CSV table of N, CA and C in Angstrom, one decimal:
chain,number,residue,atom,x,y,z
A,1,UNK,N,-36.1,10.2,6.4
A,1,UNK,CA,-37.3,10.5,6.9
A,1,UNK,C,-37.5,11.9,7.2
A,2,UNK,N,-36.4,12.7,7.9
A,2,UNK,CA,-36.5,13.9,8.2
A,2,UNK,C,-36.7,14.9,7.0
A,3,UNK,N,-35.9,14.5,5.9
A,3,UNK,CA,-36.2,15.3,4.5
A,3,UNK,C,-37.6,15.0,4.0
A,4,UNK,N,-38.2,13.8,4.2
A,4,UNK,CA,-39.7,13.7,3.7
A,4,UNK,C,-40.5,14.6,4.5
A,5,UNK,N,-40.2,14.7,5.8
A,5,UNK,CA,-41.1,15.5,6.8
A,5,UNK,C,-41.1,17.0,6.3
A,6,UNK,N,-39.9,17.5,5.9
A,6,UNK,CA,-39.6,18.9,5.6
A,6,UNK,C,-40.2,19.1,4.4
A,7,UNK,N,-40.2,18.3,3.3
A,7,UNK,CA,-40.5,18.3,2.0
A,7,UNK,C,-42.2,18.5,2.2
A,8,UNK,N,-42.8,17.5,3.0
A,8,UNK,CA,-44.1,17.5,3.0
A,8,UNK,C,-44.8,18.8,3.7
A,9,UNK,N,-44.1,19.2,4.8
A,9,UNK,CA,-44.5,20.4,5.3
A,9,UNK,C,-44.5,21.6,4.5
A,10,UNK,N,-43.3,21.8,3.7
A,10,UNK,CA,-43.3,22.8,2.7
A,10,UNK,C,-44.2,22.7,1.7
A,11,UNK,N,-44.4,21.6,1.2
A,11,UNK,CA,-45.6,21.3,0.2
A,11,UNK,C,-47.0,21.7,0.7
A,12,UNK,N,-47.2,21.4,1.9
A,12,UNK,CA,-48.4,21.7,2.6
A,12,UNK,C,-48.6,23.1,2.6
A,13,UNK,N,-47.6,24.0,2.9
A,13,UNK,CA,-47.7,25.4,2.9
A,13,UNK,C,-47.9,25.9,1.4
A,14,UNK,N,-47.1,25.4,0.4
A,14,UNK,CA,-47.2,26.1,-0.9
A,14,UNK,C,-48.4,25.6,-1.6
A,15,UNK,N,-48.9,24.4,-1.4
A,15,UNK,CA,-50.0,23.8,-2.1
A,15,UNK,C,-51.3,24.1,-1.2
A,16,UNK,N,-51.1,24.6,-0.1
A,16,UNK,CA,-52.3,24.7,0.7
A,16,UNK,C,-53.1,23.5,1.3
A,17,UNK,N,-52.4,22.6,1.6
A,17,UNK,CA,-53.0,21.4,2.1
A,17,UNK,C,-53.8,21.7,3.3
A,18,UNK,N,-54.8,20.7,3.5
A,18,UNK,CA,-55.6,21.0,4.7
A,18,UNK,C,-54.8,20.6,6.0
A,19,UNK,N,-55.3,21.3,7.0
A,19,UNK,CA,-54.6,20.8,8.4
A,19,UNK,C,-54.5,19.5,8.6
A,20,UNK,N,-53.3,19.0,9.0
A,20,UNK,CA,-53.1,17.7,9.3
A,20,UNK,C,-52.7,16.7,8.1
A,21,UNK,N,-52.9,17.3,6.9
A,21,UNK,CA,-52.8,16.6,5.7
A,21,UNK,C,-51.3,16.1,5.4
A,22,UNK,N,-50.4,17.1,5.7
A,22,UNK,CA,-49.0,16.8,5.6
A,22,UNK,C,-48.5,15.6,6.6
A,23,UNK,N,-48.9,15.7,7.7
A,23,UNK,CA,-48.3,14.6,8.7
A,23,UNK,C,-49.1,13.3,8.4
A,24,UNK,N,-50.4,13.5,7.9
A,24,UNK,CA,-50.8,12.1,7.5
A,24,UNK,C,-50.3,11.5,6.2
A,25,UNK,N,-49.7,12.3,5.2
A,25,UNK,CA,-49.2,11.9,4.1
A,25,UNK,C,-47.8,11.4,4.5
A,26,UNK,N,-47.1,11.8,5.6
A,26,UNK,CA,-45.9,11.2,6.0
A,26,UNK,C,-45.9,9.8,6.4
A,27,UNK,N,-47.1,9.5,7.0
A,27,UNK,CA,-47.4,8.1,7.4
A,27,UNK,C,-48.0,7.2,6.2
A,28,UNK,N,-48.4,7.9,5.3
A,28,UNK,CA,-49.1,7.1,4.1
A,28,UNK,C,-48.1,6.8,3.1
A,29,UNK,N,-47.3,5.9,3.4
A,29,UNK,CA,-46.0,5.5,2.6
A,29,UNK,C,-46.4,5.2,1.1
A,30,UNK,N,-47.5,4.4,0.9
A,30,UNK,CA,-47.8,4.1,-0.5
A,30,UNK,C,-48.7,5.1,-1.3
A,31,UNK,N,-49.2,6.2,-0.7
A,31,UNK,CA,-49.8,7.3,-1.3
A,31,UNK,C,-51.3,6.9,-1.5
A,32,UNK,N,-51.9,6.0,-1.0
A,32,UNK,CA,-53.2,5.6,-1.3
A,32,UNK,C,-54.3,6.2,-0.6
A,33,UNK,N,-53.8,7.3,0.2
A,33,UNK,CA,-54.6,8.0,1.2
A,33,UNK,C,-55.5,7.4,2.1
A,34,UNK,N,-54.9,6.2,2.7
A,34,UNK,CA,-55.4,5.5,3.9
A,34,UNK,C,-54.1,5.0,4.5
A,35,UNK,N,-54.2,4.8,5.7
A,35,UNK,CA,-53.3,4.2,6.6
A,35,UNK,C,-53.7,2.9,7.0
A,36,UNK,N,-52.8,1.9,6.9
A,36,UNK,CA,-53.1,0.5,7.1
A,36,UNK,C,-52.2,0.0,8.4
A,37,UNK,N,-52.6,-0.8,9.0
A,37,UNK,CA,-51.9,-1.4,10.2
A,37,UNK,C,-50.4,-1.8,9.8
A,38,UNK,N,-50.2,-2.4,9.0
A,38,UNK,CA,-48.8,-3.0,8.5
A,38,UNK,C,-48.0,-1.8,8.0
A,39,UNK,N,-48.6,-0.8,7.3
A,39,UNK,CA,-47.9,0.4,6.8
A,39,UNK,C,-47.6,1.1,8.0
A,40,UNK,N,-48.5,1.4,9.0
A,40,UNK,CA,-47.9,2.2,10.1
A,40,UNK,C,-46.9,1.3,11.0
A,41,UNK,N,-47.0,0.2,11.3
A,41,UNK,CA,-46.1,-0.6,12.1
A,41,UNK,C,-44.7,-0.6,11.3
A,42,UNK,N,-44.6,-0.7,10.0
A,42,UNK,CA,-43.2,-0.7,9.5
A,42,UNK,C,-42.5,0.5,9.5
A,43,UNK,N,-43.2,1.6,9.9
A,43,UNK,CA,-42.5,2.9,10.0
A,43,UNK,C,-41.8,3.1,11.3
A,44,UNK,N,-42.0,2.3,12.3
A,44,UNK,CA,-41.3,2.4,13.7
A,44,UNK,C,-40.1,1.4,13.5
A,45,UNK,N,-39.0,1.9,13.8
A,45,UNK,CA,-37.8,1.2,13.8
A,45,UNK,C,-37.8,0.2,14.9
A,46,UNK,N,-37.2,-1.1,14.8
A,46,UNK,CA,-37.4,-2.1,15.7
A,46,UNK,C,-36.6,-1.6,17.1
A,47,UNK,N,-35.7,-0.8,17.0
A,47,UNK,CA,-35.0,-0.3,18.2
A,47,UNK,C,-35.9,0.7,19.0
A,48,UNK,N,-37.0,1.2,18.4
A,48,UNK,CA,-37.9,2.2,19.1
A,48,UNK,C,-38.7,1.5,20.1
A,49,UNK,N,-38.7,1.9,21.3
A,49,UNK,CA,-39.4,1.3,22.3
A,49,UNK,C,-41.0,1.2,22.2
A,50,UNK,N,-41.5,2.2,21.0
A,50,UNK,CA,-42.9,2.2,20.8
A,50,UNK,C,-43.3,1.2,19.6
A,51,UNK,N,-42.4,0.6,19.2
A,51,UNK,CA,-42.6,-0.4,18.2
A,51,UNK,C,-43.2,-1.7,18.7
A,52,UNK,N,-44.3,-1.6,19.3
A,52,UNK,CA,-45.0,-2.7,19.8
A,52,UNK,C,-46.3,-2.8,19.1
A,53,UNK,N,-46.8,-4.2,19.0
A,53,UNK,CA,-48.2,-4.3,18.5
A,53,UNK,C,-49.3,-3.5,19.3
A,54,UNK,N,-48.9,-3.4,20.6
A,54,UNK,CA,-49.9,-2.5,21.5
A,54,UNK,C,-50.0,-1.1,21.2
A,55,UNK,N,-48.9,-0.5,20.8
A,55,UNK,CA,-48.9,0.9,20.4
A,55,UNK,C,-49.8,1.0,19.2
A,56,UNK,N,-49.4,0.2,18.2
A,56,UNK,CA,-50.0,0.3,16.7
A,56,UNK,C,-51.6,0.1,17.0
A,57,UNK,N,-51.8,-1.0,17.7
A,57,UNK,CA,-53.2,-1.4,18.0
A,57,UNK,C,-53.9,-0.2,18.7
A,58,UNK,N,-53.2,0.5,19.7
A,58,UNK,CA,-54.0,1.6,20.4
A,58,UNK,C,-54.2,2.7,19.5
A,59,UNK,N,-53.3,3.0,18.6
A,59,UNK,CA,-53.4,4.0,17.6
A,59,UNK,C,-54.7,3.7,16.7
A,60,UNK,N,-54.8,2.6,16.3
A,60,UNK,CA,-55.9,2.3,15.4
A,60,UNK,C,-57.2,2.3,16.3
A,61,UNK,N,-57.3,2.0,17.4
A,61,UNK,CA,-58.4,2.1,18.3
A,61,UNK,C,-58.7,3.5,18.5
A,62,UNK,N,-57.8,4.4,18.6
A,62,UNK,CA,-58.1,5.9,18.8
A,62,UNK,C,-58.6,6.5,17.4
A,63,UNK,N,-57.9,6.1,16.4
A,63,UNK,CA,-58.1,6.8,15.1
A,63,UNK,C,-59.0,6.2,14.1
A,64,UNK,N,-59.1,4.9,14.1
A,64,UNK,CA,-60.0,4.2,13.3
A,64,UNK,C,-61.6,4.1,13.8
A,65,UNK,N,-62.3,5.3,13.6
A,65,UNK,CA,-63.7,5.5,14.2
A,65,UNK,C,-64.6,4.5,13.7
A,66,UNK,N,-64.5,4.1,12.3
A,66,UNK,CA,-65.6,3.0,11.9
A,66,UNK,C,-65.2,1.7,12.0
A,67,UNK,N,-64.0,1.3,12.5
A,67,UNK,CA,-63.5,0.1,12.7
A,67,UNK,C,-63.2,-0.8,11.5
A,68,UNK,N,-62.9,-0.2,10.3
A,68,UNK,CA,-62.7,-1.1,9.2
A,68,UNK,C,-61.3,-1.4,9.0
A,69,UNK,N,-60.4,-1.2,9.9
A,69,UNK,CA,-59.1,-1.6,9.9
A,69,UNK,C,-58.1,-0.7,9.1
A,70,UNK,N,-58.7,0.4,8.6
A,70,UNK,CA,-57.9,1.4,7.9
A,70,UNK,C,-58.2,2.7,8.4
A,71,UNK,N,-57.2,3.6,8.4
A,71,UNK,CA,-57.5,5.2,8.9
A,71,UNK,C,-57.5,6.0,7.7
A,72,UNK,N,-58.7,6.5,7.3
A,72,UNK,CA,-58.9,7.3,6.3
A,72,UNK,C,-58.4,8.9,6.8
A,73,UNK,N,-58.2,9.8,5.8
A,73,UNK,CA,-57.6,11.0,6.3
A,73,UNK,C,-58.8,11.9,7.2
A,74,UNK,N,-60.0,11.7,6.8
A,74,UNK,CA,-61.1,12.2,7.5
A,74,UNK,C,-61.2,11.8,9.0
A,75,UNK,N,-61.0,10.6,9.3
A,75,UNK,CA,-60.8,10.0,10.6
A,75,UNK,C,-59.5,10.6,11.2
A,76,UNK,N,-58.5,10.5,10.5
A,76,UNK,CA,-57.2,11.2,11.2
A,76,UNK,C,-57.4,12.7,11.6
A,77,UNK,N,-58.0,13.5,10.7
A,77,UNK,CA,-58.1,14.8,11.0
A,77,UNK,C,-59.0,15.2,12.0
A,78,UNK,N,-60.1,14.4,11.9
A,78,UNK,CA,-61.2,14.5,13.1
A,78,UNK,C,-60.5,14.3,14.4
A,79,UNK,N,-59.9,13.3,14.6
A,79,UNK,CA,-59.2,13.0,15.8
A,79,UNK,C,-58.2,13.9,16.2
A,80,UNK,N,-57.4,14.4,15.2
A,80,UNK,CA,-56.4,15.4,15.6
A,80,UNK,C,-56.9,16.7,16.1
A,81,UNK,N,-58.2,17.0,15.5
A,81,UNK,CA,-58.8,18.3,15.9
A,81,UNK,C,-59.4,18.2,17.2
A,82,UNK,N,-59.8,16.9,17.6
A,82,UNK,CA,-60.4,16.7,18.9
A,82,UNK,C,-59.5,16.8,19.9
A,83,UNK,N,-58.2,16.2,19.6
A,83,UNK,CA,-57.0,16.2,20.6
A,83,UNK,C,-56.6,17.7,20.7
A,84,UNK,N,-56.6,18.5,19.7
A,84,UNK,CA,-56.2,19.9,19.7
A,84,UNK,C,-57.2,20.6,20.7
A,85,UNK,N,-58.6,20.4,20.6
A,85,UNK,CA,-59.4,21.1,21.4
A,85,UNK,C,-59.3,20.7,22.9
A,86,UNK,N,-59.2,19.5,23.0
A,86,UNK,CA,-59.0,18.9,24.4
A,86,UNK,C,-57.6,19.4,25.2
A,87,UNK,N,-56.6,19.6,24.4
A,87,UNK,CA,-55.4,20.2,24.8
A,87,UNK,C,-55.6,21.7,25.3
A,88,UNK,N,-56.4,22.5,24.3
A,88,UNK,CA,-56.8,23.9,24.6
A,88,UNK,C,-57.6,24.0,25.6
A,89,UNK,N,-58.5,23.1,26.0
A,89,UNK,CA,-59.3,23.1,27.2
A,89,UNK,C,-58.6,22.9,28.4
A,90,UNK,N,-57.6,21.8,28.4
A,90,UNK,CA,-56.7,21.8,29.4
A,90,UNK,C,-55.8,22.9,29.9
A,91,UNK,N,-55.4,23.7,28.8
A,91,UNK,CA,-54.6,24.7,29.0
A,91,UNK,C,-55.3,25.8,29.5
A,92,UNK,N,-56.5,26.2,29.1
A,92,UNK,CA,-57.4,27.1,29.6
A,92,UNK,C,-57.7,26.8,31.1
A,93,UNK,N,-58.0,25.7,31.5
A,93,UNK,CA,-58.4,25.1,32.8
A,93,UNK,C,-57.2,25.5,33.7
A,94,UNK,N,-56.0,25.1,33.3
A,94,UNK,CA,-54.7,25.4,34.1
A,94,UNK,C,-54.4,26.8,34.2
A,95,UNK,N,-54.7,27.7,33.1
A,95,UNK,CA,-54.4,29.0,33.1
A,95,UNK,C,-55.4,29.7,34.0
A,96,UNK,N,-56.8,29.3,34.1
A,96,UNK,CA,-57.8,29.8,34.8
A,96,UNK,C,-57.4,29.5,36.3
A,97,UNK,N,-57.0,28.2,36.6
A,97,UNK,CA,-56.5,28.1,38.1
A,97,UNK,C,-55.4,28.8,38.5
A,98,UNK,N,-54.5,29.1,37.7
A,98,UNK,CA,-53.2,29.9,38.0
A,98,UNK,C,-53.7,31.4,38.4
A,99,UNK,N,-54.6,32.0,37.3
A,99,UNK,CA,-55.0,33.4,37.5
A,99,UNK,C,-55.8,33.5,38.7
A,100,UNK,N,-56.7,32.5,39.0
A,100,UNK,CA,-57.5,32.7,40.1
A,100,UNK,C,-56.6,32.8,41.4
A,101,UNK,N,-55.5,32.1,41.5
A,101,UNK,CA,-54.6,32.0,42.7
A,101,UNK,C,-53.9,33.5,42.9
A,102,UNK,N,-53.9,34.2,41.7
A,102,UNK,CA,-53.2,35.5,41.9
A,102,UNK,C,-53.7,36.6,42.7
């Protein structure tokens, strides 16, 4: 698994993959450019505390914007970008609160 991640990240750099494409491909085990529930669930070892139907179901609720039970790359990248922007806004808010106190 670690080797696959490293290879995908390096390929992303060399081939100029879109942002988030390498990590999407890491989950897309059969290479069909979509993530299916069973495909994602199978990637979490049974010993992992996050290997629950609830976790994968929540992931699909968060990422499957059109409700078709598959996550396409566009849905995935849109959600990841949204999460990135939300994190940046939180960091700016915390930073401004800290600087206001100085």
